[in-house]
Short mmCIF file of C-alpha atoms in Angstrom, two decimals:
data_model
loop_
_atom_site.label_atom_id
_atom_site.label_comp_id
_atom_site.label_asym_id
_atom_site.label_seq_id
_atom_site.Cartn_x
_atom_site.Cartn_y
_atom_site.Cartn_z
CA MET H 1248 55.38 -33.14 -7.86
CA ALA H 1249 56.33 -35.89 -6.20
CA ASP H 1250 54.16 -37.99 -3.87
CA ASN H 1251 55.28 -39.51 -0.47
CA HIS H 1252 52.98 -41.09 1.86
CA ASN H 1253 55.32 -43.50 3.14
CA PRO H 1254 56.05 -42.95 6.85
CA THR H 1255 58.65 -40.51 8.04
CA SER H 1256 62.47 -41.94 7.79
CA GLY H 1257 65.24 -41.29 9.82
CA ALA H 1258 67.27 -39.64 7.14
CA GLY H 1259 68.41 -36.21 7.98
CA SER H 1260 67.66 -36.83 11.46
CA LYS H 1261 70.75 -35.58 12.88
CA ASP H 1262 70.10 -32.03 10.76
CA LEU H 1263 66.65 -31.96 12.45
CA SER H 1264 68.06 -32.47 15.48
CA ALA H 1265 69.56 -29.11 15.45
CA SER H 1266 66.60 -27.46 14.27
CA MET H 1267 64.32 -29.04 17.11
CA ASP H 1268 67.32 -27.88 19.67
CA GLY H 1269 67.16 -24.45 18.21
CA GLY H 1270 70.22 -24.49 16.20
CA SER H 1271 73.21 -22.31 17.06
CA GLY H 1272 71.36 -19.04 16.55
CA ALA H 1273 67.92 -20.16 18.05
CA TYR H 1274 67.54 -16.61 20.09
CA ASP H 1275 68.25 -14.76 16.65
CA GLN H 1276 65.59 -16.46 15.23
CA LEU H 1277 62.51 -14.60 16.30
CA VAL H 1278 59.01 -15.88 15.59
CA VAL H 1279 56.43 -13.05 16.44
CA CYS H 1280 52.98 -13.76 16.68
CA PHE H 1281 50.49 -11.14 16.11
CA GLY H 1282 46.51 -11.15 17.20
CA GLU H 1283 44.24 -12.31 20.01
CA MET H 1284 44.61 -12.97 23.62
CA LEU H 1285 42.10 -14.14 26.14
CA ILE H 1286 40.67 -16.31 29.19
CA ASP H 1287 38.78 -19.47 27.92
CA PHE H 1288 36.38 -20.69 30.61
CA VAL H 1289 36.30 -24.37 30.45
CA PRO H 1290 33.98 -26.65 32.29
CA THR H 1291 35.00 -28.46 35.25
CA VAL H 1292 33.60 -31.79 33.47
CA GLY H 1293 33.31 -32.69 30.13
CA GLY H 1294 30.66 -33.82 27.79
CA VAL H 1295 28.09 -31.12 29.29
CA SER H 1296 26.56 -27.91 27.85
CA LEU H 1297 27.20 -24.41 28.99
CA ALA H 1298 23.94 -24.55 30.93
CA GLU H 1299 24.56 -27.69 32.38
CA ALA H 1300 28.46 -27.09 33.80
CA PRO H 1301 28.23 -27.34 37.43
CA ALA H 1302 31.65 -24.66 37.54
CA PHE H 1303 34.56 -23.45 35.05
CA LYS H 1304 38.11 -23.18 35.26
CA LYS H 1305 39.78 -19.97 33.69
CA ALA H 1306 42.54 -20.98 31.31
CA PRO H 1307 44.70 -18.21 29.03
CA GLY H 1308 43.81 -18.75 25.32
CA GLY H 1309 43.75 -17.06 21.88
CA ALA H 1310 45.76 -18.78 19.19
CA PRO H 1311 48.34 -16.64 18.08
CA ALA H 1312 49.56 -16.29 22.24
CA ASN H 1313 49.52 -20.12 22.21
CA VAL H 1314 51.37 -20.19 19.47
CA ALA H 1315 53.96 -17.59 20.90
CA VAL H 1316 54.02 -19.71 24.22
CA GLY H 1317 54.56 -23.00 22.59
CA ILE H 1318 57.38 -21.94 20.94
CA SER H 1319 58.97 -20.68 23.88
CA ARG H 1320 58.84 -23.83 25.79
CA LEU H 1321 60.17 -25.53 23.02
CA GLY H 1322 63.27 -23.67 23.27
CA GLY H 1323 62.57 -21.03 20.90
CA SER H 1324 62.38 -17.61 20.81
CA SER H 1325 58.96 -15.44 20.33
CA ALA H 1326 56.96 -12.06 20.81
CA PHE H 1327 53.80 -11.40 21.04
CA VAL H 1328 52.00 -7.98 19.37
CA GLY H 1329 48.03 -7.27 20.52
CA LYS H 1330 46.25 -5.40 22.91
CA LEU H 1331 44.72 -6.50 26.16
CA GLY H 1332 42.41 -5.00 28.58
CA ASP H 1333 43.60 -2.31 31.09
CA ASP H 1334 42.17 -4.67 33.95
CA GLU H 1335 43.16 -7.63 35.94
CA PHE H 1336 42.75 -10.54 33.14
CA GLY H 1337 44.87 -8.72 30.77
CA TYR H 1338 47.50 -8.40 33.30
CA MET H 1339 47.23 -11.66 34.24
CA LEU H 1340 47.56 -12.63 30.68
CA ALA H 1341 50.35 -10.58 30.34
CA ASN H 1342 52.26 -11.97 33.15
CA ILE H 1343 51.54 -15.69 31.53
CA LEU H 1344 53.37 -14.63 29.00
CA LYS H 1345 56.05 -13.07 30.50
CA GLU H 1346 56.33 -16.17 32.85
CA ASN H 1347 56.94 -18.50 29.48
CA ASN H 1348 59.58 -16.29 28.39
CA VAL H 1349 57.62 -14.24 26.09
CA ASP H 1350 58.84 -10.92 24.55
CA THR H 1351 55.84 -8.53 25.20
CA SER H 1352 57.14 -5.45 24.14
CA GLY H 1353 54.45 -5.56 21.60
CA VAL H 1354 51.46 -6.00 23.89
CA ARG H 1355 49.10 -2.68 24.41
CA TYR H 1356 46.52 -1.98 27.01
CA ASP H 1357 42.97 -0.57 26.31
CA SER H 1358 41.33 1.50 29.17
CA THR H 1359 37.88 1.47 27.22
CA ALA H 1360 37.43 -2.28 26.15
CA ARG H 1361 37.57 -5.85 28.27
CA THR H 1362 40.00 -8.38 27.84
CA ALA H 1363 38.23 -10.96 25.36
CA LEU H 1364 36.30 -14.27 27.29
CA ALA H 1365 35.53 -17.36 25.74
CA PHE H 1366 33.53 -20.02 26.94
CA VAL H 1367 34.55 -23.33 25.91
CA THR H 1368 32.19 -26.55 25.96
CA LEU H 1369 34.12 -30.00 25.88
CA ARG H 1370 31.97 -32.37 24.25
CA ALA H 1371 31.89 -36.16 25.26
CA ASP H 1372 34.64 -36.56 21.97
CA GLY H 1373 36.95 -33.70 23.46
CA GLU H 1374 35.89 -31.61 20.48
CA ARG H 1375 35.09 -27.71 21.42
CA GLU H 1376 31.99 -25.31 21.09
CA PHE H 1377 32.55 -21.92 21.94
CA LEU H 1378 30.42 -18.67 23.01
CA PHE H 1379 32.60 -15.45 22.75
CA PHE H 1380 32.08 -12.11 24.44
CA ARG H 1381 33.64 -9.51 22.33
CA HIS H 1382 31.87 -6.36 22.23
CA PRO H 1383 34.13 -5.15 21.26
CA SER H 1384 37.14 -6.27 23.29
CA ALA H 1385 40.79 -4.95 23.52
CA ASP H 1386 42.30 -7.07 20.97
CA MET H 1387 39.69 -5.52 18.39
CA LEU H 1388 40.97 -2.07 19.15
CA LEU H 1389 44.54 -2.49 18.29
CA CYS H 1390 45.56 0.44 16.09
CA GLU H 1391 48.52 0.78 13.46
CA SER H 1392 50.17 3.70 15.28
CA GLU H 1393 50.70 1.32 18.60
CA LEU H 1394 52.61 -1.16 16.76
CA ASP H 1395 56.15 -2.04 17.68
CA LYS H 1396 57.39 -1.96 14.70
CA ASN H 1397 61.13 -2.48 15.58
CA LEU H 1398 60.05 -5.40 17.28
CA ILE H 1399 57.90 -6.65 14.18
CA LYS H 1400 61.29 -6.50 11.92
CA GLN H 1401 63.29 -8.26 14.15
CA GLY H 1402 61.25 -11.39 13.32
CA SER H 1403 62.58 -14.31 11.00
CA ILE H 1404 58.94 -15.31 11.07
CA PHE H 1405 55.91 -13.39 11.31
CA HIS H 1406 52.78 -15.50 12.18
CA TYR H 1407 48.96 -14.63 12.20
CA GLY H 1408 45.21 -15.59 12.04
CA SER H 1409 42.29 -14.31 10.47
CA ILE H 1410 40.38 -13.19 13.72
CA SER H 1411 41.81 -9.71 13.70
CA LEU H 1412 40.62 -9.15 10.35
CA ILE H 1413 36.75 -9.05 11.37
CA ALA H 1414 36.46 -5.60 12.60
CA GLU H 1415 38.51 -2.27 12.33
CA PRO H 1416 40.65 -0.73 13.23
CA CYS H 1417 42.59 -4.14 13.83
CA ARG H 1418 42.47 -5.45 10.70
CA SER H 1419 43.87 -2.39 9.14
CA THR H 1420 46.97 -2.89 12.06
CA GLN H 1421 47.35 -6.87 11.01
CA LEU H 1422 47.48 -5.62 7.03
CA ALA H 1423 50.17 -2.93 7.87
CA ALA H 1424 52.30 -5.45 10.57
CA MET H 1425 52.21 -8.37 7.47
CA ASN H 1426 53.30 -5.45 4.78
CA LEU H 1427 56.03 -4.34 7.10
CA ALA H 1428 57.32 -8.27 8.28
CA LYS H 1429 57.27 -8.96 4.44
CA GLU H 1430 59.28 -5.41 3.17
CA SER H 1431 61.66 -6.78 6.25
CA GLY H 1432 62.18 -10.05 4.71
CA SER H 1433 60.33 -12.20 7.27
CA ILE H 1434 58.40 -15.27 6.23
CA LEU H 1435 54.60 -14.80 6.71
CA SER H 1436 52.81 -17.65 8.47
CA TYR H 1437 48.88 -17.99 8.13
CA ASP H 1438 46.46 -20.00 10.59
CA PRO H 1439 43.15 -19.06 9.69
CA ASN H 1440 41.97 -20.56 12.75
CA LEU H 1441 38.00 -20.53 11.98
CA ARG H 1442 35.81 -19.16 14.20
CA LEU H 1443 32.55 -18.67 12.66
CA PRO H 1444 30.24 -17.49 15.82
CA LEU H 1445 32.95 -14.21 15.45
CA TRP H 1446 32.12 -13.50 11.61
CA PRO H 1447 29.00 -11.58 10.75
CA SER H 1448 27.95 -14.44 8.30
CA GLU H 1449 30.07 -17.21 6.32
CA GLU H 1450 30.56 -15.59 3.32
CA ALA H 1451 32.05 -12.50 5.36
CA ALA H 1452 34.32 -15.15 7.30
CA ARG H 1453 35.15 -16.78 3.88
CA GLU H 1454 36.04 -13.74 1.55
CA GLY H 1455 37.77 -12.33 4.58
CA ILE H 1456 39.99 -15.47 5.42
CA MET H 1457 40.80 -15.62 1.80
CA SER H 1458 41.15 -11.84 1.06
CA ILE H 1459 45.16 -12.33 2.40
CA TRP H 1460 45.39 -15.87 1.30
CA ASP H 1461 47.73 -15.12 -1.48
CA GLN H 1462 50.22 -12.89 0.87
CA ALA H 1463 51.36 -16.04 3.06
CA ASP H 1464 54.70 -18.21 2.42
CA ILE H 1465 53.50 -20.67 5.29
CA ILE H 1466 49.76 -21.56 5.56
CA LYS H 1467 48.47 -23.97 7.96
CA VAL H 1468 44.64 -25.22 7.55
CA SER H 1469 42.48 -28.14 8.99
CA ASP H 1470 40.80 -30.45 6.61
CA ASP H 1471 37.37 -28.79 8.22
CA GLU H 1472 38.50 -25.50 7.05
CA ILE H 1473 39.00 -26.77 3.56
CA THR H 1474 35.55 -27.88 3.05
CA PHE H 1475 34.42 -24.51 4.64
CA LEU H 1476 36.90 -22.25 2.40
CA THR H 1477 35.98 -24.02 -1.01
CA GLY H 1478 32.01 -24.19 -0.68
CA GLY H 1479 32.27 -28.07 0.23
CA ASP H 1480 34.42 -29.62 -1.88
CA ASP H 1481 36.13 -32.78 -0.98
CA HIS H 1482 38.93 -31.89 1.93
CA ASN H 1483 40.67 -35.49 1.11
CA ASP H 1484 41.21 -34.22 -2.70
CA ASP H 1485 44.76 -33.30 -3.37
CA ASN H 1486 43.42 -31.70 -6.75
CA VAL H 1487 41.09 -29.74 -4.52
CA VAL H 1488 43.84 -28.39 -2.12
CA LEU H 1489 46.07 -27.58 -5.41
CA GLU H 1490 43.84 -26.10 -7.54
CA LYS H 1491 41.93 -23.92 -5.02
CA LEU H 1492 44.35 -23.62 -2.01
CA PHE H 1493 47.74 -23.22 -3.72
CA HIS H 1494 49.06 -20.03 -4.91
CA PRO H 1495 51.97 -19.48 -6.73
CA ASN H 1496 54.06 -17.93 -4.15
CA LEU H 1497 53.54 -20.28 -1.29
CA LYS H 1498 56.33 -22.24 0.50
CA LEU H 1499 54.52 -24.63 2.22
CA LEU H 1500 50.77 -25.50 2.69
CA ILE H 1501 50.18 -28.01 5.31
CA VAL H 1502 46.75 -29.74 6.16
CA THR H 1503 45.99 -31.09 9.58
CA GLU H 1504 43.82 -34.30 10.08
CA GLY H 1505 43.54 -34.29 13.74
CA SER H 1506 44.69 -37.65 15.26
CA LYS H 1507 45.50 -38.69 11.60
CA GLY H 1508 48.38 -36.57 11.27
CA CYS H 1509 49.17 -34.17 8.64
CA ARG H 1510 49.39 -33.69 4.58
CA TYR H 1511 52.05 -31.12 3.66
CA TYR H 1512 51.92 -29.25 -0.13
CA THR H 1513 55.28 -27.52 -1.70
CA LYS H 1514 55.90 -27.42 -5.17
CA GLU H 1515 58.07 -30.01 -5.67
CA PHE H 1516 56.74 -32.75 -3.48
CA LYS H 1517 54.00 -33.51 -1.71
CA GLY H 1518 52.77 -36.21 0.60
CA ARG H 1519 51.11 -37.46 4.47
CA VAL H 1520 52.72 -37.77 7.82
CA PRO H 1521 50.91 -39.83 10.39
CA GLY H 1522 49.66 -38.89 13.73
CA VAL H 1523 51.00 -40.03 17.22
CA LYS H 1524 48.53 -41.69 19.19
CA THR H 1525 47.59 -40.36 22.36
CA LYS H 1526 44.10 -40.47 24.38
CA ALA H 1527 42.25 -36.87 23.89
CA VAL H 1528 40.64 -34.94 27.16
CA ASP H 1529 40.99 -31.77 25.27
CA THR H 1530 41.62 -30.77 21.72
CA THR H 1531 41.47 -27.23 22.63
CA GLY H 1532 44.94 -25.52 21.72
CA ALA H 1533 46.10 -28.86 19.40
CA GLY H 1534 46.43 -26.82 16.05
CA ASP H 1535 47.99 -24.18 17.61
CA SER H 1536 50.78 -26.49 19.46
CA PHE H 1537 51.47 -28.00 16.19
CA VAL H 1538 51.96 -24.52 14.46
CA SER H 1539 54.67 -24.13 17.43
CA GLY H 1540 56.19 -27.22 16.62
CA ILE H 1541 56.47 -26.75 12.85
CA LEU H 1542 57.49 -23.10 13.13
CA ASN H 1543 60.03 -23.61 16.00
CA CYS H 1544 61.89 -25.91 13.30
CA LEU H 1545 61.72 -23.57 10.31
CA ALA H 1546 62.91 -20.40 12.43
CA ALA H 1547 65.98 -22.60 13.24
CA ASP H 1548 66.79 -23.26 9.61
CA GLN H 1549 63.97 -22.39 7.12
CA ASN H 1550 66.13 -24.53 4.29
CA LEU H 1551 63.90 -27.89 5.99
CA ILE H 1552 61.25 -26.60 3.33
CA LYS H 1553 63.36 -27.52 0.39
CA ASP H 1554 64.19 -31.19 1.84
CA GLU H 1555 61.46 -33.44 2.01
CA ASN H 1556 63.02 -36.20 4.65
CA ARG H 1557 63.52 -33.27 6.80
CA LEU H 1558 60.26 -31.35 6.34
CA ARG H 1559 58.62 -34.39 7.27
CA GLU H 1560 60.58 -35.18 10.61
CA ALA H 1561 59.77 -31.68 11.45
CA LEU H 1562 56.11 -32.35 10.73
CA LEU H 1563 56.12 -35.73 12.76
CA PHE H 1564 57.70 -33.76 15.76
CA ALA H 1565 54.88 -30.94 15.53
CA ASN H 1566 51.97 -33.83 15.50
CA ALA H 1567 54.22 -35.05 18.90
CA CYS H 1568 53.61 -31.81 19.96
CA GLY H 1569 49.85 -31.61 19.06
CA ALA H 1570 49.52 -35.08 20.51
CA LEU H 1571 50.64 -34.09 23.79
CA THR H 1572 48.71 -31.49 24.30
CA VAL H 1573 45.13 -33.04 23.74
CA THR H 1574 46.35 -35.28 26.88
CA GLU H 1575 45.75 -32.17 29.33
CA ARG H 1576 42.84 -29.43 29.75
CA GLY H 1577 43.15 -26.05 28.53
CA ALA H 1578 45.70 -24.83 25.37
CA ILE H 1579 48.60 -23.08 27.28
CA PRO H 1580 49.13 -25.23 30.41
CA ALA H 1581 49.16 -28.11 27.91
CA LEU H 1582 51.91 -27.09 25.53
CA PRO H 1583 54.95 -29.43 25.79
CA THR H 1584 58.42 -28.65 26.30
CA LYS H 1585 60.56 -30.12 23.24
CA GLU H 1586 61.73 -32.92 25.80
CA ALA H 1587 58.66 -34.23 26.30
CA ALA H 1588 57.80 -34.62 22.49
CA ARG H 1589 61.06 -36.41 21.94
CA LYS H 1590 60.30 -38.62 24.70
CA LEU H 1591 56.65 -39.43 23.21
CA LEU H 1592 58.26 -39.90 19.70
CA HIS H 1593 61.26 -42.26 20.93
CA THR H 1594 58.55 -44.24 22.99
CA VAL H 1595 56.18 -44.80 19.89
CA ALA H 1596 59.49 -45.44 17.79
CA ALA H 1597 60.23 -48.02 20.08
CA LEU H 1598 56.79 -49.89 19.90
#
């Protein structure tokens, strides 16, 4: 396995540019995102506890939904599959998806459960703490019979997280959707998106997240999640990542390191791509924005994974997407356009 820790070169820029533009068949390269969508309530001021917050601003959230909107905002084609409450918040969220050109034909509504809510505190360093209201929420009640199977079959990439694995019936529904996508030739993309307060225990979270690990073609995991999933091992150790997290069928494993950038691992090569510096106001949605950036490139050209120079440029573009998202409050409102990400990269390159 070759090791490349040098900054991204300019090789392959023309080809990657085509990928970031979506390529000639951009709107045929559908990314289907499965899972939760909810309302984030964010304090109007930073650095306070929930009890100390003078007021809250509501913002749409939920990692899979964030990724769907992020891809669409970058000029790609995306769909969201999930369940919302048959309530004002649910219809508000569905309208936000539609306003952002996300296909909502896979969205269902539940009259017996509410749309999920999350109160998110923003500490002085911009990091988050969560308080969830899901007892149960509508997203947990999606049944296999409610899946839009034709929509899932159309996807070139099927993206999902682990939160839908926490409870039935949604767990079985996610597994069925993953199998259907795999059988249809989709690439399976997995971002565990660890949210410990939602799981019964740490062990349940570890077992649940790892239970579907070996089915994914692409996995994005944070450095903190590596430490958790490996039981405390050093997330900076390549041997830990390769021996404990890289499975034989995996095409690409990405480790995000916040503002420092990301590391990547394939069967042929591994390396690090530097981060893009911005001033962090709110880190909510940064990882989802990163995922949107890399999946948007891969949906247009899946061969990126085989070409290290082009993969590195795609990851640098994804880093720029994440870096822009932290400069504003809220996830979906802060997701960047392709033009904004490119402009940031050009500005950094000129320094």
